Amino acid sequence: MNLLFFYSFRNLLARRLTTSLTAAGMALVVFVFASIVMLAEGLQKTLVDTGSYDNVVVIRRSSVSEVQSGVERIQASIVETMPEVAVGANGRRFLAKELVVLITLEKKESDSPANVVIRGISENSLELRPQVRLKEGRLPRPGSLEILAGRSIAGRFKNAGLGDTLFFAMRRWTVVGIFDAGNTGYGSEIWGDVDQFMQAFRRPVYSSVLFKLGKSSDFDTLKKKVESDPRLTIEAKRETVYYKEQSEMMAKFLRILGQYLTLVFSIGAIVGAMITMYAAVANRTGEIGTMRALGFNRSGILVAFLLESLLLGFIGGFSGLFFASFLQFFTVSTTNFQTFSELAFSFKITFEIIYKSLLFSLVMGFIGGILPAFRASRMNIVEALREQ
Amino acid sequence: MAPIVEIKDLTKSYRRGNQSIIVLENISLSIEDGDFLALMGPSGSGKSTLLNLIAGLDKADSGSIKVAGIDISLLSESMLAKWRSENVGFIFQFYNLVPVLTAFENVELPLILTNLSKKERKEHVTTALNLVNLEDRVDHYPRQLSGGQQQRVAIARAVVTDPTMIVADEPTGDLDRASAEEVLRLMERLSSDIGKTIIMVTHDPRAAKKANNMKYLEKGVLANAPEASFSECL
């Protein structure tokens, strides 16, 4: 069997140019497939990593995101008193009432405006998100017109760097700190004092309430309590679930786009592989006759040519993945459909993407190779031997 | 000595459009074990067709071919493939070596259809290549060998499985005189020293001279060879 593998492999090497061109076509398809799935994965990972499992987000019932949500002060206070909410080191509830508003800022590179999330934070907001760390400058003083900018915002938007001032909600805000939120969605937000923002934006209600659970297992009890209390028009979600839902629409769109593009491109690549393999069969008719004469049966010849075509697919798939893997070093930003806000994220390769891409390339090789391999296996031995 | 090949009333025809062309007609022939038979005849006389039928590459319209007691005309295609791998060694006019495999791998090719271990295969291949004096060319690809050397690799490939018979179709047809002589000497040795049954199709009277038996085909039937051919060969 090893010899049969070498036979197929060396035949590919013997036709380097044809092999390279066909494999390049397949590599391109796998590159497109892998890169779009990596994009969807990156988006999802960014948003899922944004949440912590023990944190609970409370938003208005049926509002999909914090942007659409409104939580009245009284309702926020009722949640604050629930026993399932953890107690912080200072003896107070480990909870943050927050406001989320969208504003428009101009991008540095393109001058085009994009929506940016403004988050009004309270005392516990930073502690509830351990992945958020102050990178430069200092925290804003409560009651002042000072703000913190996420690293992605500071880098990509005008006047959002440390010491710069941004004008929005009829006031001038000074950026006093830059925070790093790892690969999470918070990196694409601007944070400031919630009370200042509520006044500036004339919002009488919070957008959400975020808190840590005293015991993680209490979530179901709390959820039932929140959603059955007639005074409350809110719902509770684990923070991880909340952010996963935020990414679903966009990720789904990207995946469908990826599948559609890949399907169209793959037809071309399969036809390319088929032509290459038909040419290989035509050039090696005498060889096929010899192998059949030596005692290789039809299935042996079928396997040899199919193996060659699968190898071709694998080479294409591997090359496509190799080049796609470099995309991990790039960060892209786009508007998340669900929140209408700008979100920066990186391409993310996973084991699942690797095996799916390779499987996909093998399927292309198989489909492209099956008919030529079948033709090779059905050749009449005597006629094939005459073709020298 | 018992015949190794027994052919009875063998007929073979080809269709060309609506026309049926008879290539072999009622051929009956016995070949003894260890015989070195030369099949001669003008072009189109049916010698290669007969060789292909004896080697199990083609199927006859009627008649039977028994090789070592097995009627190969009754075997299915897959059984025939297995039978060929165990019983027939092939030597072709244009050597038919696989260009992407080395001399060693070309000789090893028929052995991968056997149950031999890698080590056993290596031993067999080395012995076969030693027999044709190509032990120093094991890693050479066919393009790196002369025509004569390629044909010697093909001979090694033909004997490596220790087949019941070796069939050769114009084995010297593509070689210069010196190489042809070398290849024929080798075939002669296979017949005399190892006792291999060899059936060789040839146009070359010098090649036929090396055989110890000759049959002449003309227009699809066995005929007496013209005087000239006999006197040249024998």
Coordinates of C-alpha atoms in Angstrom, one line a residue:
Chain A
M1 CA 0.0 0.0 0.0
N2 CA 2.9 2.3 0.7
L3 CA 4.2 1.8 -2.8
L4 CA 0.8 2.7 -4.2
F5 CA 0.8 5.9 -2.1
F6 CA 4.3 6.8 -3.4
Y7 CA 3.2 6.0 -6.9
S8 CA 0.3 8.5 -6.6
F9 CA 2.4 11.1 -4.8
R10 CA 5.3 10.9 -7.2
N11 CA 2.9 11.2 -10.2
L12 CA 1.8 14.5 -8.7
L13 CA 5.4 15.6 -8.3
A14 CA 6.2 14.6 -11.8
R15 CA 3.6 17.1 -13.1
R16 CA 4.6 19.9 -10.8
L17 CA 3.1 22.8 -12.8
T18 CA -0.3 21.2 -13.3
T19 CA -0.4 20.0 -9.7
S20 CA 0.6 23.4 -8.4
L21 CA -2.0 25.2 -10.5
T22 CA -4.8 22.8 -9.6
A23 CA -3.8 22.8 -5.9
A24 CA -3.7 26.6 -6.0
G25 CA -7.3 26.7 -7.2
M26 CA -8.3 24.4 -4.3
A27 CA -6.2 26.4 -1.9
L28 CA -8.0 29.5 -2.8
V29 CA -11.4 28.0 -2.1
V30 CA -10.2 26.6 1.2
F31 CA -8.7 30.0 2.0
V32 CA -12.0 31.7 1.4
F33 CA -13.9 29.1 3.3
A34 CA -11.4 29.1 6.3
S35 CA -11.1 32.9 6.4
I36 CA -14.8 33.5 6.6
V37 CA -15.4 30.8 9.2
M38 CA -12.4 32.1 11.1
L39 CA -14.0 35.6 11.0
A40 CA -17.3 34.2 12.3
E41 CA -15.4 32.2 15.0
G42 CA -13.4 35.3 15.9
L43 CA -16.5 37.4 16.3
Q44 CA -18.2 34.7 18.4
K45 CA -15.2 34.1 20.5
T46 CA -14.7 37.9 21.1
L47 CA -18.3 38.3 22.3
V48 CA -18.5 35.0 24.3
D49 CA -15.2 35.9 26.0
T50 CA -16.7 39.2 26.9
G51 CA -19.0 37.6 29.4
S52 CA -18.2 35.8 32.7
Y53 CA -20.2 32.7 33.6
D54 CA -21.0 33.8 37.1
N55 CA -22.2 37.2 36.1
V56 CA -25.8 37.9 35.3
V57 CA -27.1 40.6 33.0
V58 CA -30.6 42.0 33.6
I59 CA -32.2 43.8 30.7
R60 CA -35.8 44.7 29.7
R61 CA -37.8 41.7 28.7
S62 CA -37.7 41.0 24.9
S63 CA -35.0 43.5 24.3
V64 CA -32.3 41.7 22.4
S65 CA -29.4 43.9 23.6
E66 CA -28.6 46.5 26.2
V67 CA -29.0 49.2 23.5
Q68 CA -32.7 48.5 23.2
S69 CA -33.1 47.9 26.9
G70 CA -34.4 50.1 29.7
V71 CA -34.4 49.2 33.4
E72 CA -36.2 51.6 35.7
R73 CA -34.3 52.7 38.8
I74 CA -36.9 51.1 41.0
Q75 CA -36.6 47.7 39.3
A76 CA -32.8 47.9 39.4
S77 CA -33.1 48.5 43.2
I78 CA -35.4 45.5 43.6
V79 CA -32.8 43.3 41.8
E80 CA -30.1 44.8 44.0
T81 CA -31.9 43.5 47.1
M82 CA -32.2 39.9 45.9
P83 CA -30.3 37.5 48.2
E84 CA -28.7 35.7 45.2
V85 CA -26.6 38.7 44.4
A86 CA -23.1 38.4 45.8
V87 CA -21.8 40.8 48.4
G88 CA -18.6 42.6 47.7
A89 CA -15.6 43.2 49.9
N90 CA -17.0 46.5 51.1
G91 CA -20.1 44.8 52.3
R92 CA -22.3 46.2 49.5
R93 CA -23.9 44.2 46.7
F94 CA -21.5 43.3 44.0
L95 CA -23.6 44.9 41.3
A96 CA -23.3 47.6 38.7
K97 CA -26.2 49.6 37.2
E98 CA -25.1 50.7 33.7
L99 CA -26.2 52.8 30.8
V100 CA -25.5 51.9 27.2
V101 CA -25.9 54.5 24.5
L102 CA -24.7 54.6 20.9
I103 CA -22.9 57.6 19.5
T104 CA -21.2 58.3 16.2
L105 CA -17.4 58.9 16.0
E106 CA -15.2 59.3 13.0
K107 CA -12.7 56.7 12.1
K108 CA -9.0 57.7 11.8
E109 CA -8.3 55.9 8.6
S110 CA -11.4 56.4 6.5
D111 CA -13.0 59.5 8.1
S112 CA -16.2 57.5 7.9
P113 CA -18.5 57.6 10.9
A114 CA -19.2 54.5 12.9
N115 CA -21.4 53.7 15.9
V116 CA -19.6 53.3 19.2
V117 CA -20.9 52.0 22.5
I118 CA -20.8 54.5 25.4
R119 CA -21.1 52.6 28.7
G120 CA -22.0 54.4 31.9
I121 CA -20.3 52.4 34.6
S122 CA -20.6 52.4 38.4
E123 CA -18.3 51.6 41.2
N124 CA -18.2 47.8 40.7
S125 CA -18.2 47.7 36.9
L126 CA -14.5 47.2 36.5
E127 CA -14.3 44.6 39.3
L128 CA -17.1 42.6 37.7
R129 CA -15.0 42.4 34.5
P130 CA -11.6 41.1 35.6
Q131 CA -10.5 40.9 32.0
V132 CA -10.7 44.7 31.7
R133 CA -7.4 46.3 32.9
L134 CA -6.3 50.0 32.8
K135 CA -3.5 50.1 30.4
E136 CA -2.6 53.8 30.4
G137 CA -3.7 56.9 32.4
R138 CA -6.0 56.6 35.3
L139 CA -9.7 55.9 36.1
P140 CA -12.2 58.7 35.7
R141 CA -13.2 60.5 38.9
P142 CA -16.9 60.0 39.7
G143 CA -19.0 63.0 38.9
S144 CA -16.5 64.4 36.4
L145 CA -16.6 64.6 32.6
E146 CA -13.8 62.1 32.2
I147 CA -13.9 58.9 30.2
L148 CA -11.9 55.7 29.6
A149 CA -11.5 54.5 26.0
G150 CA -11.1 50.9 25.0
R151 CA -7.8 50.1 23.2
S152 CA -9.6 49.4 19.9
I153 CA -11.4 52.8 20.1
A154 CA -8.2 54.7 21.0
G155 CA -6.4 53.2 18.1
R156 CA -9.0 53.5 15.4
F157 CA -11.1 56.6 16.1
K158 CA -10.2 60.3 15.9
N159 CA -9.6 62.2 19.2
A160 CA -10.0 59.1 21.3
G161 CA -6.4 58.8 22.4
L162 CA -5.1 59.5 25.9
G163 CA -5.5 63.2 26.8
D164 CA -7.8 63.9 23.8
T165 CA -11.3 65.4 24.2
L166 CA -14.4 64.0 22.5
F167 CA -17.5 66.0 22.0
F168 CA -20.8 64.2 22.4
A169 CA -24.1 64.7 24.3
M170 CA -23.5 68.5 24.2
R171 CA -20.5 68.1 26.5
R172 CA -16.7 67.8 26.1
W173 CA -15.3 64.7 27.6
T174 CA -11.6 64.1 28.4
V175 CA -10.0 60.7 27.8
V176 CA -8.1 60.1 31.0
G177 CA -7.3 56.4 30.5
I178 CA -7.1 53.6 28.0
F179 CA -8.2 50.2 29.0
D180 CA -7.3 46.8 27.6
A181 CA -10.1 44.3 27.6
G182 CA -8.1 41.4 25.9
N183 CA -10.0 40.0 23.0
T184 CA -13.4 41.0 24.3
G185 CA -16.0 43.3 23.0
Y186 CA -15.4 45.9 25.8
G187 CA -12.3 46.9 23.9
S188 CA -14.6 48.6 21.4
E189 CA -16.4 50.8 24.1
I190 CA -16.0 54.1 25.8
W191 CA -16.7 54.1 29.6
G192 CA -17.6 56.9 31.9
D193 CA -19.5 57.7 35.1
V194 CA -23.1 56.4 34.7
D195 CA -24.7 59.3 36.5
Q196 CA -22.9 61.8 34.3
F197 CA -24.0 60.0 31.1
M198 CA -27.6 59.7 32.3
Q199 CA -27.8 63.4 32.8
A200 CA -25.9 64.2 29.6
F201 CA -28.0 61.9 27.4
R202 CA -31.2 62.7 29.4
R203 CA -31.9 59.1 30.1
P204 CA -34.0 58.5 33.2
V205 CA -33.5 54.7 33.2
Y206 CA -30.5 52.3 33.2
S207 CA -29.9 50.0 30.3
S208 CA -28.8 47.0 32.3
V209 CA -27.9 45.7 35.7
L210 CA -24.9 43.5 35.9
F211 CA -24.0 41.5 39.0
K212 CA -22.1 38.5 40.3
L213 CA -24.0 35.5 41.7
G214 CA -23.3 34.6 45.3
K215 CA -23.5 31.0 44.3
S216 CA -23.3 30.1 40.6
S217 CA -26.0 27.4 41.0
D218 CA -28.5 30.0 42.2
F219 CA -29.0 31.3 38.7
D220 CA -32.2 29.2 38.0
T221 CA -33.8 30.3 41.2
L222 CA -32.9 33.9 40.5
K223 CA -34.1 33.8 37.0
K224 CA -37.5 32.3 38.0
K225 CA -37.8 34.9 40.7
V226 CA -37.0 37.9 38.4
E227 CA -39.2 36.7 35.6
S228 CA -42.2 35.8 37.8
D229 CA -42.2 39.0 40.0
P230 CA -45.2 41.1 38.8
R231 CA -43.3 44.3 39.7
L232 CA -40.5 43.5 37.2
T233 CA -40.5 43.8 33.4
I234 CA -37.0 42.4 33.1
E235 CA -35.2 39.2 32.3
A236 CA -32.0 37.7 33.6
K237 CA -29.4 36.0 31.5
R238 CA -25.9 34.6 32.3
E239 CA -23.5 37.1 30.8
T240 CA -21.9 34.4 28.6
V241 CA -25.3 33.5 27.1
Y242 CA -26.2 37.1 26.6
Y243 CA -23.0 37.8 24.6
K244 CA -23.3 34.6 22.7
E245 CA -26.8 35.6 21.6
Q246 CA -25.3 39.0 20.5
S247 CA -22.9 37.3 18.1
E248 CA -25.3 34.8 16.7
M249 CA -26.9 36.8 13.9
M250 CA -23.6 38.2 12.6
A251 CA -21.8 34.9 12.9
K252 CA -24.7 33.1 11.1
F253 CA -24.6 35.7 8.4
L254 CA -20.8 35.3 7.9
R255 CA -21.1 31.5 7.9
I256 CA -23.9 31.5 5.3
L257 CA -21.9 33.9 3.2
G258 CA -18.8 31.7 3.6
Q259 CA -20.7 28.6 2.6
Y260 CA -22.3 30.3 -0.4
L261 CA -19.0 31.7 -1.7
T262 CA -17.2 28.4 -1.1
L263 CA -19.9 26.5 -2.9
V264 CA -19.6 28.6 -6.0
F265 CA -15.8 28.7 -5.9
S266 CA -15.6 25.0 -5.2
I267 CA -17.4 24.1 -8.4
G268 CA -14.6 25.8 -10.3
A269 CA -11.9 24.0 -8.3
I270 CA -13.6 20.6 -8.7
V271 CA -13.8 21.1 -12.5
G272 CA -10.1 22.0 -12.4
A273 CA -9.2 18.9 -10.5
M274 CA -11.3 16.8 -12.8
I275 CA -9.5 18.2 -15.9
T276 CA -6.2 17.6 -14.3
M277 CA -7.1 14.0 -13.4
Y278 CA -8.6 13.3 -16.8
A279 CA -5.3 14.5 -18.3
A280 CA -3.4 12.3 -15.9
V281 CA -5.5 9.3 -16.9
A282 CA -5.0 10.1 -20.7
N283 CA -1.3 10.5 -20.3
R284 CA -0.8 7.3 -18.4
T285 CA -3.0 4.9 -20.3
G286 CA -0.1 2.6 -21.1
E287 CA 0.9 2.6 -17.4
I288 CA -2.7 1.7 -16.4
G289 CA -2.6 -1.2 -18.9
T290 CA 0.7 -2.4 -17.5
M291 CA -0.6 -2.3 -13.9
R292 CA -3.7 -4.1 -14.9
A293 CA -1.6 -6.7 -16.7
L294 CA 0.6 -7.2 -13.6
G295 CA -2.6 -8.2 -11.7
F296 CA -3.9 -5.0 -10.2
N297 CA -7.7 -5.2 -10.4
R298 CA -10.1 -2.5 -11.3
S299 CA -10.5 -1.3 -7.7
G300 CA -6.7 -1.1 -7.3
I301 CA -6.5 1.3 -10.2
L302 CA -9.5 3.2 -8.9
V303 CA -7.9 3.6 -5.5
A304 CA -4.5 4.7 -7.0
F305 CA -6.1 7.5 -9.0
L306 CA -8.5 8.5 -6.3
L307 CA -5.6 8.6 -3.9
E308 CA -3.8 10.9 -6.3
S309 CA -6.8 13.2 -6.5
L310 CA -7.3 13.2 -2.7
L311 CA -3.6 14.1 -2.3
L312 CA -4.1 16.9 -4.7
G313 CA -7.1 18.1 -2.6
F314 CA -5.1 17.7 0.6
I315 CA -2.2 19.8 -0.8
G316 CA -4.7 22.5 -1.8
G317 CA -6.4 22.3 1.6
F318 CA -3.2 22.4 3.6
S319 CA -1.9 25.4 1.6
G320 CA -5.2 27.3 1.8
L321 CA -5.2 26.7 5.6
F322 CA -1.5 27.7 5.9
F323 CA -2.1 31.0 4.3
A324 CA -5.5 31.5 6.1
S325 CA -3.7 30.9 9.5
F326 CA -1.8 34.2 9.0
L327 CA -5.0 36.1 9.1
Q328 CA -5.0 35.5 12.9
F329 CA -2.5 38.4 13.1
F330 CA -5.1 40.8 11.7
T331 CA -7.8 42.6 13.5
V332 CA -10.9 43.7 11.6
S333 CA -13.8 45.9 12.8
T334 CA -17.3 45.8 11.6
T335 CA -20.8 46.8 12.8
N336 CA -22.4 44.1 14.8
F337 CA -25.9 43.8 13.4
Q338 CA -27.4 42.9 16.7
T339 CA -26.0 45.9 18.6
F340 CA -25.5 48.3 15.7
S341 CA -22.2 49.1 17.2
E342 CA -18.6 48.9 16.0
L343 CA -16.8 45.8 17.2
A344 CA -13.2 44.9 16.6
F345 CA -12.2 41.3 16.5
S346 CA -9.5 38.9 15.1
F347 CA -9.7 35.9 12.8
K348 CA -9.7 32.9 15.0
I349 CA -8.6 29.4 13.8
T350 CA -9.8 26.4 15.7
F351 CA -9.3 22.7 15.5
E352 CA -12.8 22.4 14.1
I353 CA -12.0 24.9 11.3
I354 CA -8.8 23.0 10.5
Y355 CA -10.5 19.6 10.2
K356 CA -13.5 21.0 8.4
S357 CA -11.3 22.8 5.8
L358 CA -9.2 19.7 5.2
L359 CA -12.3 17.5 5.0
F360 CA -13.8 20.0 2.5
S361 CA -10.6 19.9 0.4
L362 CA -10.6 16.1 0.4
V363 CA -14.3 16.1 -0.6
M364 CA -13.3 18.4 -3.5
G365 CA -10.5 16.1 -4.4
F366 CA -12.8 13.1 -4.2
I367 CA -15.5 14.6 -6.4
G368 CA -13.0 15.9 -8.9
G369 CA -11.2 12.5 -9.0
I370 CA -13.9 10.0 -8.9
L371 CA -15.0 10.1 -12.6
P372 CA -11.4 10.1 -14.0
A373 CA -10.5 7.3 -11.6
F374 CA -13.5 5.4 -12.6
R375 CA -12.6 5.8 -16.3
A376 CA -9.0 4.6 -15.6
S377 CA -10.4 1.5 -13.8
R378 CA -12.7 0.6 -16.7
M379 CA -10.1 0.7 -19.4
N380 CA -9.6 -2.4 -21.6
I381 CA -6.2 -3.8 -20.8
V382 CA -5.2 -4.7 -24.4
E383 CA -6.3 -1.3 -25.7
A384 CA -4.5 0.5 -22.9
L385 CA -1.3 -1.4 -23.5
R386 CA -1.3 -0.3 -27.1
E387 CA -1.2 3.3 -26.0
Q388 CA 2.5 3.7 -25.4
Chain B
M1 CA 6.6 -33.8 -19.9
A2 CA 3.1 -32.5 -19.3
P3 CA 2.0 -29.5 -21.2
I4 CA 1.8 -26.3 -19.1
V5 CA -0.5 -24.6 -21.7
E6 CA -3.2 -26.4 -23.6
I7 CA -5.2 -24.4 -26.2
K8 CA -8.2 -26.0 -27.8
D9 CA -10.2 -24.7 -30.8
L10 CA -9.5 -21.1 -29.9
T11 CA -11.3 -18.4 -31.9
K12 CA -11.1 -14.7 -31.5
S13 CA -12.7 -12.0 -33.5
Y14 CA -13.0 -8.2 -33.3
R15 CA -15.9 -6.1 -34.4
R16 CA -15.3 -3.0 -36.5
G17 CA -18.6 -1.3 -37.1
N18 CA -20.9 -4.0 -38.4
Q19 CA -18.0 -6.1 -39.6
S20 CA -16.6 -9.0 -37.6
I21 CA -12.9 -9.6 -38.3
I22 CA -11.6 -13.1 -37.3
V23 CA -8.1 -12.8 -35.8
L24 CA -7.6 -16.3 -34.6
E25 CA -9.5 -19.3 -35.9
N26 CA -9.6 -22.8 -34.3
I27 CA -6.1 -22.6 -32.8
S28 CA -5.1 -25.7 -30.9
L29 CA -1.7 -25.8 -29.3
S30 CA 0.2 -27.4 -26.5
I31 CA 3.2 -25.8 -24.8
E32 CA 5.4 -28.0 -22.6
D33 CA 6.6 -26.9 -19.1
G34 CA 10.0 -25.2 -19.4
D35 CA 9.6 -24.6 -23.2
F36 CA 10.9 -21.5 -24.8
L37 CA 8.5 -20.9 -27.6
A38 CA 8.8 -18.3 -30.3
L39 CA 5.6 -17.2 -32.0
M40 CA 6.3 -15.8 -35.4
G41 CA 4.3 -14.5 -38.3
P42 CA 3.7 -11.5 -40.4
S43 CA 2.0 -8.4 -38.9
G44 CA -1.7 -8.9 -38.3
S45 CA -1.3 -12.6 -38.2
G46 CA -2.7 -12.7 -34.6
K47 CA 0.4 -13.6 -32.7
S48 CA 0.0 -10.8 -30.1
T49 CA -3.7 -11.6 -29.8
L50 CA -2.8 -15.2 -29.1
L51 CA -0.2 -14.1 -26.5
N52 CA -2.7 -11.8 -24.8
L53 CA -5.2 -14.6 -24.6
I54 CA -2.7 -17.0 -23.1
A55 CA -1.7 -14.3 -20.6
G56 CA -5.3 -13.8 -19.6
L57 CA -5.4 -10.2 -20.8
D58 CA -8.2 -10.8 -23.3
K59 CA -11.1 -13.2 -23.6
A60 CA -11.6 -15.6 -26.5
D61 CA -14.9 -15.9 -28.4
S62 CA -14.8 -19.7 -28.1
G63 CA -12.4 -22.5 -27.2
S64 CA -10.4 -23.0 -24.1
I65 CA -7.0 -22.2 -22.7
K66 CA -5.8 -24.3 -19.8
V67 CA -2.7 -23.1 -18.0
A68 CA -1.3 -25.5 -15.4
G69 CA -4.7 -27.3 -15.4
I70 CA -6.8 -24.1 -14.9
D71 CA -9.2 -23.2 -17.7
I72 CA -8.6 -19.4 -17.6
S73 CA -11.4 -18.8 -20.1
L74 CA -13.8 -19.6 -17.2
L75 CA -12.3 -17.1 -14.8
S76 CA -14.1 -13.8 -13.9
E77 CA -12.3 -10.5 -14.5
S78 CA -11.1 -10.2 -10.8
M79 CA -10.1 -13.8 -10.6
L80 CA -8.2 -13.4 -13.8
A81 CA -6.3 -10.4 -12.4
K82 CA -5.3 -12.5 -9.4
W83 CA -4.4 -15.4 -11.6
R84 CA -2.2 -13.1 -13.7
S85 CA -0.4 -11.7 -10.7
E86 CA 0.5 -15.3 -9.6
N87 CA 1.1 -17.0 -12.9
V88 CA 2.3 -14.6 -15.6
G89 CA 5.4 -12.5 -15.9
F90 CA 5.3 -9.8 -18.7
I91 CA 8.0 -8.4 -20.9
F92 CA 6.8 -5.7 -23.3
Q93 CA 8.4 -4.2 -26.3
F94 CA 8.6 -0.7 -24.8
Y95 CA 9.5 -2.1 -21.3
N96 CA 6.4 -0.5 -19.7
L97 CA 8.2 0.6 -16.5
V98 CA 6.4 3.1 -14.3
P99 CA 8.4 6.3 -14.9
V100 CA 7.9 7.7 -11.4
L101 CA 9.1 4.5 -9.6
T102 CA 12.8 3.5 -9.2
A103 CA 14.1 0.2 -10.7
F104 CA 13.7 -1.4 -7.3
E105 CA 10.1 -0.1 -6.9
N106 CA 9.2 -1.2 -10.4
V107 CA 10.4 -4.7 -9.6
E108 CA 8.6 -4.6 -6.3
L109 CA 5.3 -3.5 -7.9
P110 CA 3.9 -7.0 -8.6
L111 CA 4.9 -8.1 -5.1
I112 CA 2.6 -5.7 -3.4
L113 CA -0.3 -7.9 -4.6
T114 CA 1.2 -10.8 -2.6
N115 CA 1.2 -11.4 1.2
L116 CA 5.0 -11.0 1.5
S117 CA 6.4 -8.9 4.2
K118 CA 8.4 -5.8 3.4
K119 CA 11.6 -7.7 4.3
E120 CA 10.7 -10.6 2.1
R121 CA 9.8 -8.4 -0.8
K122 CA 13.2 -6.7 -0.5
E123 CA 14.9 -10.0 -0.7
H124 CA 12.9 -11.1 -3.7
V125 CA 13.6 -7.8 -5.5
T126 CA 17.3 -7.9 -4.7
T127 CA 17.6 -11.5 -6.1
A128 CA 15.7 -10.5 -9.3
L129 CA 17.9 -7.5 -9.9
N130 CA 21.0 -9.5 -9.2
L131 CA 19.8 -12.0 -11.8
V132 CA 19.7 -9.3 -14.4
N133 CA 23.0 -7.7 -13.2
L134 CA 21.4 -4.4 -12.2
E135 CA 22.1 -4.5 -8.4
D136 CA 24.0 -1.2 -8.8
R137 CA 21.0 0.5 -10.4
V138 CA 18.3 0.0 -7.8
D139 CA 17.7 3.6 -7.1
H140 CA 17.7 4.7 -10.7
Y141 CA 14.5 5.9 -12.4
P142 CA 13.7 4.4 -15.8
R143 CA 14.7 7.7 -17.5
Q144 CA 18.2 7.3 -16.0
L145 CA 18.6 3.8 -17.6
S146 CA 19.4 2.8 -21.2
G147 CA 16.9 0.8 -23.2
G148 CA 18.7 -2.5 -22.6
Q149 CA 18.9 -1.8 -18.8
Q150 CA 15.2 -0.9 -18.8
Q151 CA 14.3 -4.1 -20.5
R152 CA 16.4 -6.0 -17.9
V153 CA 14.5 -4.3 -15.1
A154 CA 11.3 -5.4 -16.9
I155 CA 12.7 -9.0 -17.0
A156 CA 13.5 -8.7 -13.2
R157 CA 9.9 -7.6 -12.7
A158 CA 8.6 -10.5 -14.8
V159 CA 10.5 -13.1 -12.7
V160 CA 10.2 -11.6 -9.2
T161 CA 6.9 -13.3 -8.5
D162 CA 8.3 -16.7 -9.8
P163 CA 5.4 -17.0 -12.2
T164 CA 4.3 -20.2 -14.0
M165 CA 5.2 -18.6 -17.4
I166 CA 6.7 -15.5 -18.9
V167 CA 5.1 -13.9 -21.9
A168 CA 7.2 -11.5 -24.0
D169 CA 5.8 -9.4 -26.8
E170 CA 8.6 -8.3 -29.1
P171 CA 11.1 -8.0 -26.2
T172 CA 13.9 -6.8 -28.5
G173 CA 11.8 -4.7 -30.8
D174 CA 13.0 -1.4 -29.4
L175 CA 16.7 -2.3 -28.7
D176 CA 20.0 -2.0 -30.5
R177 CA 21.7 -5.2 -31.5
A178 CA 24.0 -5.4 -28.5
S179 CA 21.2 -4.8 -26.0
A180 CA 18.9 -7.1 -27.8
E181 CA 21.6 -9.9 -27.6
E182 CA 22.0 -9.3 -23.9
V183 CA 18.2 -9.5 -23.2
L184 CA 17.9 -12.6 -25.3
R185 CA 20.8 -14.2 -23.5
L186 CA 19.0 -13.5 -20.2
M187 CA 15.8 -15.0 -21.5
E188 CA 17.7 -18.0 -22.6
R189 CA 19.2 -18.4 -19.2
L190 CA 15.8 -18.1 -17.6
S191 CA 14.7 -21.0 -19.7
S192 CA 17.7 -23.2 -19.5
D193 CA 18.9 -22.5 -15.9
I194 CA 15.7 -21.9 -14.1
G195 CA 13.4 -23.8 -16.4
K196 CA 10.9 -21.0 -16.9
T197 CA 8.3 -21.5 -19.6
I198 CA 8.6 -18.5 -22.0
I199 CA 6.3 -17.6 -24.8
M200 CA 7.8 -14.9 -27.0
V201 CA 6.2 -13.0 -29.9
T202 CA 8.9 -11.8 -32.3
H203 CA 9.6 -10.7 -35.8
D204 CA 13.3 -11.0 -35.3
P205 CA 14.7 -14.4 -36.6
R206 CA 17.8 -13.9 -34.3
A207 CA 15.5 -13.7 -31.3
A208 CA 13.5 -16.7 -32.5
K209 CA 16.8 -18.6 -32.8
K210 CA 17.3 -18.5 -29.0
A211 CA 14.0 -20.3 -28.5
N212 CA 13.9 -24.1 -28.5
N213 CA 10.5 -24.2 -30.2
M214 CA 8.7 -22.1 -32.8
K215 CA 5.2 -21.7 -34.0
Y216 CA 4.2 -19.7 -37.1
L217 CA 0.9 -17.9 -37.4
E218 CA -0.5 -16.7 -40.7
K219 CA -3.9 -15.1 -41.1
G220 CA -5.1 -16.3 -37.7
V221 CA -4.2 -20.0 -38.1
L222 CA -1.1 -22.0 -37.3
A223 CA 0.8 -22.7 -40.4
N224 CA 4.1 -24.0 -41.6
A225 CA 6.8 -21.4 -41.5
P226 CA 8.2 -20.3 -44.8
E227 CA 11.5 -22.0 -45.6
A228 CA 13.4 -18.7 -45.3
S229 CA 12.3 -18.2 -41.7
F230 CA 13.2 -21.7 -40.7
S231 CA 16.6 -21.7 -42.2
E232 CA 17.3 -18.3 -40.6
C233 CA 16.2 -19.4 -37.2
L234 CA 17.3 -23.0 -36.9

